[in-house]
């Protein structure tokens, strides 16, 4: 059976998941691991049987590599993605596609011109409660979506200890990119206007110049309204890293999802709510919604099918968040230019 030859650029906290998925999936093999951090890169490469390079040029120049994941920090996706597309590779990029519309558009256009797949890893579209929610909406169970709410927040550990580049991102890019995509996908319409507010206080006082929270009201075509809320300063005493709730009411019903608590609580030395739906070891093979979109990307490339989350959806999310930031600056609702 033909196996897709893959590479991963950026194997920090999240990129390692891509390396593991390519190495474990029966239809792909991991050829290269690229990371500026040599110690980290070599460790991940040896763990999954791949070669290591600190320079993504080496990946671009290897004609045997067909597909590449880019999981560098939020603000550092564009250059490696454009280089891989130029070299004719299919690309799976972590969310958000980019932190500016200009860069996101460049990537979408370059992929179109080169005829390669560009997919954004909006993995919540594989998260079982949301898969079910989407089916309920499509089957008309709640009627026409009217009003919704999505909160995805992190404990303050994430911007202060987990990420070294929090000041170059923010809850709007790191977190709200997930819920913006999710609600556009669930509602099934295009967002037209956004009014957003945000505050910089707690993190700024700690020397990290980014928003503590952003709250945004989206108006969709046809009148549906959705509020998105992402906060980056929740207390570390919460027994999980994330707080994640979604609500969507329609003309005939409503859906409510609580995914922060994934059905298991462990009370040991500390109280914890492990992240089991995302990924869990099932007898030597990882299962979960973190892995599934990566397998989907491999399938789409090998079977010549369009992906679930094409670059255009990443561009829409970036446009929405860029407009939200403009709205915060101007203190009024603004149009989302798509
Ligand atoms: N899908 C999700 O839910 C999810 C979760 C966490 C992170 N992410 C996304 O994944 C991306 C990475 O986040 P992270 O938390 O793993 O960050 P991280 O800082 O842990 O890892 C980033 C890695 O990229 C490497 N890197 C940076 N520039 C590079 C370059 N030019 N060439 C090679 N390597 C380079 C760094 O050395 C680092 O090891 C971000 O876009 C983030 O939003 C997604």
mmCIF file of C-alpha atoms and ligand atoms in Angstrom:
data_model
loop_
_atom_site.group_PDB
_atom_site.id
_atom_site.type_symbol
_atom_site.label_atom_id
_atom_site.label_comp_id
_atom_site.label_asym_id
_atom_site.label_seq_id
_atom_site.Cartn_x
_atom_site.Cartn_y
_atom_site.Cartn_z
ATOM 1 C CA UNK A 1 0.000 0.000 0.000
ATOM 2 C CA UNK A 2 1.244 3.488 -0.866
ATOM 3 C CA UNK A 3 2.166 5.423 2.273
ATOM 4 C CA UNK A 4 2.155 9.231 2.322
ATOM 5 C CA UNK A 5 5.640 10.563 3.107
ATOM 6 C CA UNK A 6 5.321 13.337 5.669
ATOM 7 C CA UNK A 7 7.248 15.866 7.771
ATOM 8 C CA UNK A 8 6.402 18.087 10.735
ATOM 9 C CA UNK A 9 7.800 21.596 11.179
ATOM 10 C CA UNK A 10 7.624 22.706 14.824
ATOM 11 C CA UNK A 11 7.382 19.847 17.315
ATOM 12 C CA UNK A 12 6.639 21.688 20.539
ATOM 13 C CA UNK A 13 3.639 20.905 22.753
ATOM 14 C CA UNK A 14 1.227 20.405 19.883
ATOM 15 C CA UNK A 15 3.424 19.530 16.896
ATOM 16 C CA UNK A 16 4.470 16.270 18.519
ATOM 17 C CA UNK A 17 0.878 15.100 18.126
ATOM 18 C CA UNK A 18 1.265 15.446 14.351
ATOM 19 C CA UNK A 19 4.516 13.473 14.409
ATOM 20 C CA UNK A 20 2.889 10.722 16.465
ATOM 21 C CA UNK A 21 -0.169 10.587 14.208
ATOM 22 C CA UNK A 22 1.875 10.264 10.993
ATOM 23 C CA UNK A 23 4.070 7.600 12.589
ATOM 24 C CA UNK A 24 1.127 5.591 13.953
ATOM 25 C CA UNK A 25 -1.312 5.849 11.046
ATOM 26 C CA UNK A 26 -1.209 2.937 8.605
ATOM 27 C CA UNK A 27 -1.415 5.181 5.528
ATOM 28 C CA UNK A 28 1.495 7.536 6.345
ATOM 29 C CA UNK A 29 5.117 7.533 7.416
ATOM 30 C CA UNK A 30 7.081 10.261 9.154
ATOM 31 C CA UNK A 31 10.263 11.149 7.277
ATOM 32 C CA UNK A 32 11.460 14.449 8.808
ATOM 33 C CA UNK A 33 11.057 16.321 12.054
ATOM 34 C CA UNK A 34 12.126 19.965 11.889
ATOM 35 C CA UNK A 35 12.512 22.257 14.890
ATOM 36 C CA UNK A 36 14.797 25.185 15.711
ATOM 37 C CA UNK A 37 15.233 23.657 19.162
ATOM 38 C CA UNK A 38 17.728 20.884 18.438
ATOM 39 C CA UNK A 39 17.316 18.985 21.691
ATOM 40 C CA UNK A 40 13.543 18.898 21.342
ATOM 41 C CA UNK A 41 13.643 18.111 17.604
ATOM 42 C CA UNK A 42 16.113 15.236 17.958
ATOM 43 C CA UNK A 43 14.116 13.736 20.835
ATOM 44 C CA UNK A 44 10.855 13.735 18.865
ATOM 45 C CA UNK A 45 12.586 12.494 15.688
ATOM 46 C CA UNK A 46 14.142 9.547 17.469
ATOM 47 C CA UNK A 47 10.895 8.753 19.317
ATOM 48 C CA UNK A 48 9.032 8.356 16.004
ATOM 49 C CA UNK A 49 11.828 7.001 13.801
ATOM 50 C CA UNK A 50 12.350 10.104 11.622
ATOM 51 C CA UNK A 51 15.343 12.250 10.590
ATOM 52 C CA UNK A 52 15.958 15.601 12.275
ATOM 53 C CA UNK A 53 16.781 18.968 10.747
ATOM 54 C CA UNK A 54 16.805 22.478 12.241
ATOM 55 C CA UNK A 55 16.176 23.984 8.780
ATOM 56 C CA UNK A 56 12.894 23.523 6.906
ATOM 57 C CA UNK A 57 14.738 24.156 3.611
ATOM 58 C CA UNK A 58 15.968 20.588 3.915
ATOM 59 C CA UNK A 59 12.352 19.375 4.036
ATOM 60 C CA UNK A 60 11.393 21.592 1.088
ATOM 61 C CA UNK A 61 14.289 20.212 -0.973
ATOM 62 C CA UNK A 62 13.510 16.540 -0.284
ATOM 63 C CA UNK A 63 11.417 15.496 -3.303
ATOM 64 C CA UNK A 64 10.229 12.349 -1.533
ATOM 65 C CA UNK A 65 8.239 14.400 1.033
ATOM 66 C CA UNK A 66 4.636 14.792 -0.138
ATOM 67 C CA UNK A 67 2.883 16.413 2.826
ATOM 68 C CA UNK A 68 3.929 18.597 5.746
ATOM 69 C CA UNK A 69 2.369 19.744 9.015
ATOM 70 C CA UNK A 70 3.275 23.225 10.233
ATOM 71 C CA UNK A 71 2.902 23.637 14.018
ATOM 72 C CA UNK A 72 5.157 26.595 14.709
ATOM 73 C CA UNK A 73 3.808 29.380 16.999
ATOM 74 C CA UNK A 74 0.664 31.241 15.850
ATOM 75 C CA UNK A 75 2.581 34.180 14.365
ATOM 76 C CA UNK A 76 5.145 31.955 12.593
ATOM 77 C CA UNK A 77 3.057 29.821 10.229
ATOM 78 C CA UNK A 78 3.253 31.851 7.038
ATOM 79 C CA UNK A 79 6.878 31.496 5.910
ATOM 80 C CA UNK A 80 7.169 27.708 6.300
ATOM 81 C CA UNK A 81 3.695 27.174 4.820
ATOM 82 C CA UNK A 82 4.464 29.302 1.737
ATOM 83 C CA UNK A 83 7.833 27.587 1.269
ATOM 84 C CA UNK A 84 6.273 24.115 1.479
ATOM 85 C CA UNK A 85 3.543 25.064 -0.992
ATOM 86 C CA UNK A 86 6.186 26.478 -3.342
ATOM 87 C CA UNK A 87 8.003 23.132 -3.116
ATOM 88 C CA UNK A 88 4.772 21.354 -4.134
ATOM 89 C CA UNK A 89 3.936 19.826 -0.743
ATOM 90 C CA UNK A 90 0.418 19.457 0.648
ATOM 91 C CA UNK A 91 0.132 21.334 3.958
ATOM 92 C CA UNK A 92 -1.768 20.850 7.217
ATOM 93 C CA UNK A 93 -1.356 23.957 9.349
ATOM 94 C CA UNK A 94 -2.242 24.471 12.990
ATOM 95 C CA UNK A 95 -4.942 26.984 13.912
ATOM 96 C CA UNK A 96 -5.072 29.934 13.446
ATOM 97 C CA UNK A 97 -4.025 29.808 9.781
ATOM 98 C CA UNK A 98 -2.355 33.208 10.297
ATOM 99 C CA UNK A 99 -2.588 36.259 12.524
ATOM 100 C CA UNK A 100 -3.274 38.607 9.601
ATOM 101 C CA UNK A 101 -5.702 38.430 6.697
ATOM 102 C CA UNK A 102 -2.956 39.429 4.294
ATOM 103 C CA UNK A 103 -0.834 36.414 5.240
ATOM 104 C CA UNK A 104 -3.806 34.022 5.328
ATOM 105 C CA UNK A 105 -4.884 35.138 1.857
ATOM 106 C CA UNK A 106 -1.363 34.620 0.482
ATOM 107 C CA UNK A 107 -1.378 31.016 1.697
ATOM 108 C CA UNK A 108 -4.841 30.243 0.303
ATOM 109 C CA UNK A 109 -3.956 31.729 -3.090
ATOM 110 C CA UNK A 110 -0.562 30.022 -3.245
ATOM 111 C CA UNK A 111 -2.114 26.611 -2.496
ATOM 112 C CA UNK A 112 -4.775 27.161 -5.142
ATOM 113 C CA UNK A 113 -2.173 28.152 -7.760
ATOM 114 C CA UNK A 114 0.042 25.178 -6.883
ATOM 115 C CA UNK A 115 -2.877 22.714 -6.815
ATOM 116 C CA UNK A 116 -1.977 21.374 -3.373
ATOM 117 C CA UNK A 117 -4.192 20.673 -0.359
ATOM 118 C CA UNK A 118 -4.124 23.353 2.355
ATOM 119 C CA UNK A 119 -6.011 22.278 5.475
ATOM 120 C CA UNK A 120 -6.296 24.021 8.875
ATOM 121 C CA UNK A 121 -6.371 21.851 11.995
ATOM 122 C CA UNK A 122 -9.707 22.903 13.479
ATOM 123 C CA UNK A 123 -9.853 19.671 15.422
ATOM 124 C CA UNK A 124 -13.084 20.432 17.277
ATOM 125 C CA UNK A 125 -14.908 19.485 14.091
ATOM 126 C CA UNK A 126 -13.909 15.910 15.082
ATOM 127 C CA UNK A 127 -14.837 16.296 18.759
ATOM 128 C CA UNK A 128 -17.755 13.862 19.267
ATOM 129 C CA UNK A 129 -20.212 16.256 21.031
ATOM 130 C CA UNK A 130 -19.739 18.790 18.230
ATOM 131 C CA UNK A 131 -20.042 16.157 15.489
ATOM 132 C CA UNK A 132 -23.377 15.258 17.052
ATOM 133 C CA UNK A 133 -24.399 18.918 17.432
ATOM 134 C CA UNK A 134 -23.679 19.509 13.736
ATOM 135 C CA UNK A 135 -25.793 16.487 12.783
ATOM 136 C CA UNK A 136 -28.686 17.721 14.946
ATOM 137 C CA UNK A 137 -28.511 21.132 13.227
ATOM 138 C CA UNK A 138 -28.329 19.592 9.749
ATOM 139 C CA UNK A 139 -31.315 17.351 10.511
ATOM 140 C CA UNK A 140 -33.305 20.436 11.528
ATOM 141 C CA UNK A 141 -33.794 19.342 15.157
ATOM 142 C CA UNK A 142 -33.344 22.879 16.520
ATOM 143 C CA UNK A 143 -34.827 24.620 13.484
ATOM 144 C CA UNK A 144 -33.116 27.760 12.237
ATOM 145 C CA UNK A 145 -30.172 28.760 14.505
ATOM 146 C CA UNK A 146 -31.051 32.010 16.286
ATOM 147 C CA UNK A 147 -28.637 32.710 19.086
ATOM 148 C CA UNK A 148 -25.524 31.014 20.463
ATOM 149 C CA UNK A 149 -22.669 31.269 22.873
ATOM 150 C CA UNK A 150 -19.207 29.699 22.988
ATOM 151 C CA UNK A 151 -16.703 30.056 25.798
ATOM 152 C CA UNK A 152 -13.220 28.601 25.464
ATOM 153 C CA UNK A 153 -10.852 29.816 28.162
ATOM 154 C CA UNK A 154 -7.562 28.687 29.710
ATOM 155 C CA UNK A 155 -6.026 28.872 33.137
ATOM 156 C CA UNK A 156 -3.321 31.505 33.488
ATOM 157 C CA UNK A 157 -0.737 28.692 33.339
ATOM 158 C CA UNK A 158 -1.058 28.669 29.524
ATOM 159 C CA UNK A 159 0.082 32.254 28.748
ATOM 160 C CA UNK A 160 2.515 32.490 31.678
ATOM 161 C CA UNK A 161 4.175 29.040 31.759
ATOM 162 C CA UNK A 162 3.187 26.865 28.788
ATOM 163 C CA UNK A 163 3.735 29.323 25.923
ATOM 164 C CA UNK A 164 6.934 31.335 25.525
ATOM 165 C CA UNK A 165 5.261 33.512 22.856
ATOM 166 C CA UNK A 166 1.954 34.475 24.535
ATOM 167 C CA UNK A 167 2.592 38.213 23.961
ATOM 168 C CA UNK A 168 2.697 37.585 20.195
ATOM 169 C CA UNK A 169 -0.681 35.829 20.305
ATOM 170 C CA UNK A 170 -3.598 36.239 22.709
ATOM 171 C CA UNK A 171 -6.815 34.494 23.742
ATOM 172 C CA UNK A 172 -8.381 35.763 20.507
ATOM 173 C CA UNK A 173 -5.873 33.870 18.288
ATOM 174 C CA UNK A 174 -4.972 30.904 20.475
ATOM 175 C CA UNK A 175 -8.495 30.105 21.752
ATOM 176 C CA UNK A 176 -11.144 32.074 19.879
ATOM 177 C CA UNK A 177 -9.895 30.754 16.528
ATOM 178 C CA UNK A 178 -11.366 27.395 17.660
ATOM 179 C CA UNK A 179 -14.774 28.739 18.699
ATOM 180 C CA UNK A 180 -15.041 31.155 15.754
ATOM 181 C CA UNK A 181 -14.574 28.269 13.333
ATOM 182 C CA UNK A 182 -16.822 25.979 15.359
ATOM 183 C CA UNK A 183 -19.757 28.401 15.484
ATOM 184 C CA UNK A 184 -19.466 29.339 11.779
ATOM 185 C CA UNK A 185 -19.492 25.609 10.992
ATOM 186 C CA UNK A 186 -22.427 24.834 13.322
ATOM 187 C CA UNK A 187 -24.531 27.818 12.228
ATOM 188 C CA UNK A 188 -23.679 27.100 8.574
ATOM 189 C CA UNK A 189 -23.743 30.752 7.501
ATOM 190 C CA UNK A 190 -21.181 33.495 6.923
ATOM 191 C CA UNK A 191 -20.471 36.015 9.711
ATOM 192 C CA UNK A 192 -20.945 39.596 8.507
ATOM 193 C CA UNK A 193 -20.370 41.928 11.466
ATOM 194 C CA UNK A 194 -18.586 41.811 14.803
ATOM 195 C CA UNK A 195 -18.606 43.953 17.917
ATOM 196 C CA UNK A 196 -15.842 43.068 20.371
ATOM 197 C CA UNK A 197 -14.412 44.221 23.675
ATOM 198 C CA UNK A 198 -11.238 43.185 25.477
ATOM 199 C CA UNK A 199 -9.102 44.183 28.436
ATOM 200 C CA UNK A 200 -5.371 44.104 29.141
ATOM 201 C CA UNK A 201 -4.583 44.143 32.849
ATOM 202 C CA UNK A 202 -3.481 40.973 34.656
ATOM 203 C CA UNK A 203 -1.102 39.698 31.977
ATOM 204 C CA UNK A 204 0.133 43.154 31.072
ATOM 205 C CA UNK A 205 1.027 43.772 34.723
ATOM 206 C CA UNK A 206 3.088 40.555 34.525
ATOM 207 C CA UNK A 207 4.972 41.859 31.467
ATOM 208 C CA UNK A 208 2.941 39.902 28.877
ATOM 209 C CA UNK A 209 1.360 42.473 26.600
ATOM 210 C CA UNK A 210 -1.804 40.721 25.466
ATOM 211 C CA UNK A 211 -5.510 40.578 26.277
ATOM 212 C CA UNK A 212 -6.746 38.939 29.491
ATOM 213 C CA UNK A 213 -10.020 38.299 27.671
ATOM 214 C CA UNK A 214 -11.842 39.074 24.457
ATOM 215 C CA UNK A 215 -15.608 38.948 24.066
ATOM 216 C CA UNK A 216 -17.161 39.243 20.616
ATOM 217 C CA UNK A 217 -20.736 39.354 19.312
ATOM 218 C CA UNK A 218 -21.018 38.038 15.763
ATOM 219 C CA UNK A 219 -23.893 38.821 13.449
ATOM 220 C CA UNK A 220 -24.401 36.250 10.711
ATOM 221 C CA UNK A 221 -26.218 36.646 7.426
ATOM 222 C CA UNK A 222 -29.938 36.067 8.064
ATOM 223 C CA UNK A 223 -29.750 37.558 11.591
ATOM 224 C CA UNK A 224 -28.238 34.776 13.744
ATOM 225 C CA UNK A 225 -26.157 36.150 16.650
ATOM 226 C CA UNK A 226 -23.377 34.373 18.508
ATOM 227 C CA UNK A 227 -21.245 35.515 21.446
ATOM 228 C CA UNK A 228 -17.681 34.245 21.699
ATOM 229 C CA UNK A 229 -15.720 34.606 24.926
ATOM 230 C CA UNK A 230 -12.114 33.634 25.606
ATOM 231 C CA UNK A 231 -10.217 34.395 28.777
ATOM 232 C CA UNK A 232 -6.549 33.620 29.471
ATOM 233 C CA UNK A 233 -6.373 34.328 33.210
ATOM 234 C CA UNK A 234 -8.565 31.703 34.897
ATOM 235 C CA UNK A 235 -7.120 30.492 38.210
ATOM 236 C CA UNK A 236 -4.791 27.499 38.181
ATOM 237 C CA UNK A 237 -6.915 25.907 40.910
ATOM 238 C CA UNK A 238 -9.480 24.853 38.265
ATOM 239 C CA UNK A 239 -8.925 21.081 37.892
ATOM 240 C CA UNK A 240 -8.374 21.331 34.126
ATOM 241 C CA UNK A 241 -6.555 23.651 31.743
ATOM 242 C CA UNK A 242 -9.617 24.669 29.767
ATOM 243 C CA UNK A 243 -13.178 25.813 30.319
ATOM 244 C CA UNK A 244 -15.255 25.022 27.232
ATOM 245 C CA UNK A 245 -19.006 25.520 26.852
ATOM 246 C CA UNK A 246 -21.191 25.908 23.783
ATOM 247 C CA UNK A 247 -24.880 26.719 23.471
ATOM 248 C CA UNK A 248 -26.985 27.142 20.342
ATOM 249 C CA UNK A 249 -30.706 27.912 20.360
ATOM 250 C CA UNK A 250 -32.884 27.792 17.257
ATOM 251 C CA UNK A 251 -36.509 28.321 16.255
ATOM 252 C CA UNK A 252 -37.405 24.768 17.420
ATOM 253 C CA UNK A 253 -34.892 23.727 20.070
ATOM 254 C CA UNK A 254 -31.457 24.173 21.609
ATOM 255 C CA UNK A 255 -28.171 22.309 21.964
ATOM 256 C CA UNK A 256 -25.909 22.677 24.959
ATOM 257 C CA UNK A 257 -22.402 21.173 25.154
ATOM 258 C CA UNK A 258 -19.979 21.088 28.072
ATOM 259 C CA UNK A 259 -16.662 19.672 26.902
ATOM 260 C CA UNK A 260 -14.328 21.040 29.551
ATOM 261 C CA UNK A 261 -15.233 18.083 31.752
ATOM 262 C CA UNK A 262 -14.636 15.006 29.609
ATOM 263 C CA UNK A 263 -16.484 12.509 31.768
ATOM 264 C CA UNK A 264 -13.660 11.582 34.138
ATOM 265 C CA UNK A 265 -12.473 13.088 37.402
ATOM 266 C CA UNK A 266 -9.413 11.819 39.248
ATOM 267 C CA UNK A 267 -8.999 12.749 42.894
ATOM 268 C CA UNK A 268 -5.457 11.831 43.935
ATOM 269 C CA UNK A 269 -2.810 14.166 45.341
ATOM 270 C CA UNK A 270 -4.563 16.807 43.230
ATOM 271 C CA UNK A 271 -8.008 16.947 41.673
ATOM 272 C CA UNK A 272 -7.817 16.579 37.876
ATOM 273 C CA UNK A 273 -10.077 16.256 34.836
ATOM 274 C CA UNK A 274 -7.903 14.482 32.233
ATOM 275 C CA UNK A 275 -8.243 15.456 28.553
ATOM 276 C CA UNK A 276 -9.320 12.018 27.354
ATOM 277 C CA UNK A 277 -11.536 12.803 24.350
ATOM 278 C CA UNK A 278 -8.636 14.649 22.708
ATOM 279 C CA UNK A 279 -6.235 11.766 22.892
ATOM 280 C CA UNK A 280 -5.867 8.624 24.883
ATOM 281 C CA UNK A 281 -3.702 5.551 24.471
ATOM 282 C CA UNK A 282 -5.743 2.547 23.373
ATOM 283 C CA UNK A 283 -3.344 -0.391 23.702
ATOM 284 C CA UNK A 284 -0.451 1.205 21.805
ATOM 285 C CA UNK A 285 -2.486 3.345 19.365
ATOM 286 C CA UNK A 286 -3.618 6.876 20.141
ATOM 287 C CA UNK A 287 -7.325 7.597 19.667
ATOM 288 C CA UNK A 288 -9.169 10.914 19.870
ATOM 289 C CA UNK A 289 -10.143 14.091 18.090
ATOM 290 C CA UNK A 290 -6.559 15.379 18.089
ATOM 291 C CA UNK A 291 -5.496 12.477 15.852
ATOM 292 C CA UNK A 292 -8.529 12.207 13.560
ATOM 293 C CA UNK A 293 -8.047 15.433 11.524
ATOM 294 C CA UNK A 294 -4.431 14.428 10.860
ATOM 295 C CA UNK A 295 -5.562 11.023 9.561
ATOM 296 C CA UNK A 296 -8.256 12.837 7.546
ATOM 297 C CA UNK A 297 -5.594 15.058 5.939
ATOM 298 C CA UNK A 298 -3.579 11.967 4.917
ATOM 299 C CA UNK A 299 -6.718 10.359 3.459
ATOM 300 C CA UNK A 300 -7.657 13.515 1.520
ATOM 301 C CA UNK A 301 -4.203 13.768 -0.065
ATOM 302 C CA UNK A 302 -3.985 10.063 -0.946
ATOM 303 C CA UNK A 303 -7.580 9.790 -2.170
ATOM 304 C CA UNK A 304 -7.590 13.198 -3.914
ATOM 305 C CA UNK A 305 -10.529 14.518 -1.853
ATOM 306 C CA UNK A 306 -11.080 18.058 -0.537
ATOM 307 C CA UNK A 307 -10.482 18.398 3.233
ATOM 308 C CA UNK A 308 -13.132 19.274 5.835
ATOM 309 C CA UNK A 309 -11.348 22.472 6.927
ATOM 310 C CA UNK A 310 -9.820 24.020 3.798
ATOM 311 C CA UNK A 311 -7.543 27.064 3.880
ATOM 312 C CA UNK A 312 -10.553 29.256 2.983
ATOM 313 C CA UNK A 313 -12.137 28.421 6.374
ATOM 314 C CA UNK A 314 -8.883 29.424 8.066
ATOM 315 C CA UNK A 315 -8.943 32.698 6.129
ATOM 316 C CA UNK A 316 -12.533 33.323 7.302
ATOM 317 C CA UNK A 317 -11.535 32.806 10.943
ATOM 318 C CA UNK A 318 -8.512 35.084 10.629
ATOM 319 C CA UNK A 319 -10.705 37.767 8.988
ATOM 320 C CA UNK A 320 -13.230 37.449 11.814
ATOM 321 C CA UNK A 321 -10.626 37.823 14.560
ATOM 322 C CA UNK A 322 -8.802 40.623 12.781
ATOM 323 C CA UNK A 323 -12.169 42.434 12.543
ATOM 324 C CA UNK A 324 -12.798 41.784 16.265
ATOM 325 C CA UNK A 325 -9.469 43.442 17.090
ATOM 326 C CA UNK A 326 -10.386 46.376 14.855
ATOM 327 C CA UNK A 327 -13.725 46.615 16.662
ATOM 328 C CA UNK A 328 -11.981 46.707 20.058
ATOM 329 C CA UNK A 329 -9.744 49.507 18.784
ATOM 330 C CA UNK A 330 -12.584 51.539 17.277
ATOM 331 C CA UNK A 331 -15.145 50.812 20.021
ATOM 332 C CA UNK A 332 -17.935 50.014 17.539
ATOM 333 C CA UNK A 333 -19.260 47.124 15.408
ATOM 334 C CA UNK A 334 -17.285 46.563 12.190
ATOM 335 C CA UNK A 335 -17.837 44.576 8.987
ATOM 336 C CA UNK A 336 -15.997 41.293 8.510
ATOM 337 C CA UNK A 337 -14.375 41.594 5.109
ATOM 338 C CA UNK A 338 -14.188 38.186 3.435
HETATM 339 N N1 LIG B 1 -5.061 22.461 17.873
HETATM 340 C C1 LIG B 1 -4.933 22.839 19.160
HETATM 341 O O1 LIG B 1 -5.814 22.733 20.002
HETATM 342 C C2 LIG B 1 -3.706 23.416 19.568
HETATM 343 C C3 LIG B 1 -3.301 23.274 20.864
HETATM 344 C C4 LIG B 1 -2.134 23.842 21.175
HETATM 345 C C5 LIG B 1 -1.454 24.532 20.181
HETATM 346 N N2 LIG B 1 -1.930 24.641 18.932
HETATM 347 C C6 LIG B 1 -1.271 25.409 17.893
HETATM 348 O O2 LIG B 1 -0.089 24.747 17.491
HETATM 349 C C7 LIG B 1 0.906 25.722 17.200
HETATM 350 C C8 LIG B 1 2.108 25.445 18.068
HETATM 351 O O3 LIG B 1 1.765 25.614 19.432
HETATM 352 P P1 LIG B 1 2.596 24.915 20.602
HETATM 353 O O4 LIG B 1 1.794 25.087 21.824
HETATM 354 O O5 LIG B 1 3.011 23.546 20.184
HETATM 355 O O6 LIG B 1 3.906 25.884 20.643
HETATM 356 P P2 LIG B 1 5.374 25.504 21.167
HETATM 357 O O7 LIG B 1 6.040 26.788 21.463
HETATM 358 O O8 LIG B 1 5.290 24.462 22.232
HETATM 359 O O9 LIG B 1 6.061 24.815 19.902
HETATM 360 C C9 LIG B 1 6.417 25.515 18.745
HETATM 361 C C10 LIG B 1 7.690 24.879 18.202
HETATM 362 O O10 LIG B 1 7.980 25.454 16.926
HETATM 363 C C11 LIG B 1 9.398 25.585 16.833
HETATM 364 N N3 LIG B 1 9.697 26.564 15.785
HETATM 365 C C12 LIG B 1 9.427 27.898 15.783
HETATM 366 N N4 LIG B 1 9.803 28.458 14.610
HETATM 367 C C13 LIG B 1 10.318 27.443 13.859
HETATM 368 C C14 LIG B 1 10.883 27.378 12.551
HETATM 369 N N5 LIG B 1 10.985 28.462 11.774
HETATM 370 N N6 LIG B 1 11.320 26.189 12.095
HETATM 371 C C15 LIG B 1 11.233 25.081 12.865
HETATM 372 N N7 LIG B 1 10.711 25.084 14.115
HETATM 373 C C16 LIG B 1 10.267 26.245 14.598
HETATM 374 C C17 LIG B 1 9.838 25.986 18.236
HETATM 375 O O11 LIG B 1 11.216 25.710 18.438
HETATM 376 C C18 LIG B 1 8.920 25.131 19.096
HETATM 377 O O12 LIG B 1 9.494 23.873 19.451
HETATM 378 C C19 LIG B 1 0.262 27.089 17.464
HETATM 379 O O13 LIG B 1 -0.216 27.639 16.265
HETATM 380 C C20 LIG B 1 -0.879 26.770 18.400
HETATM 381 O O14 LIG B 1 -1.973 27.665 18.365
HETATM 382 C C21 LIG B 1 -2.988 24.066 18.619
#
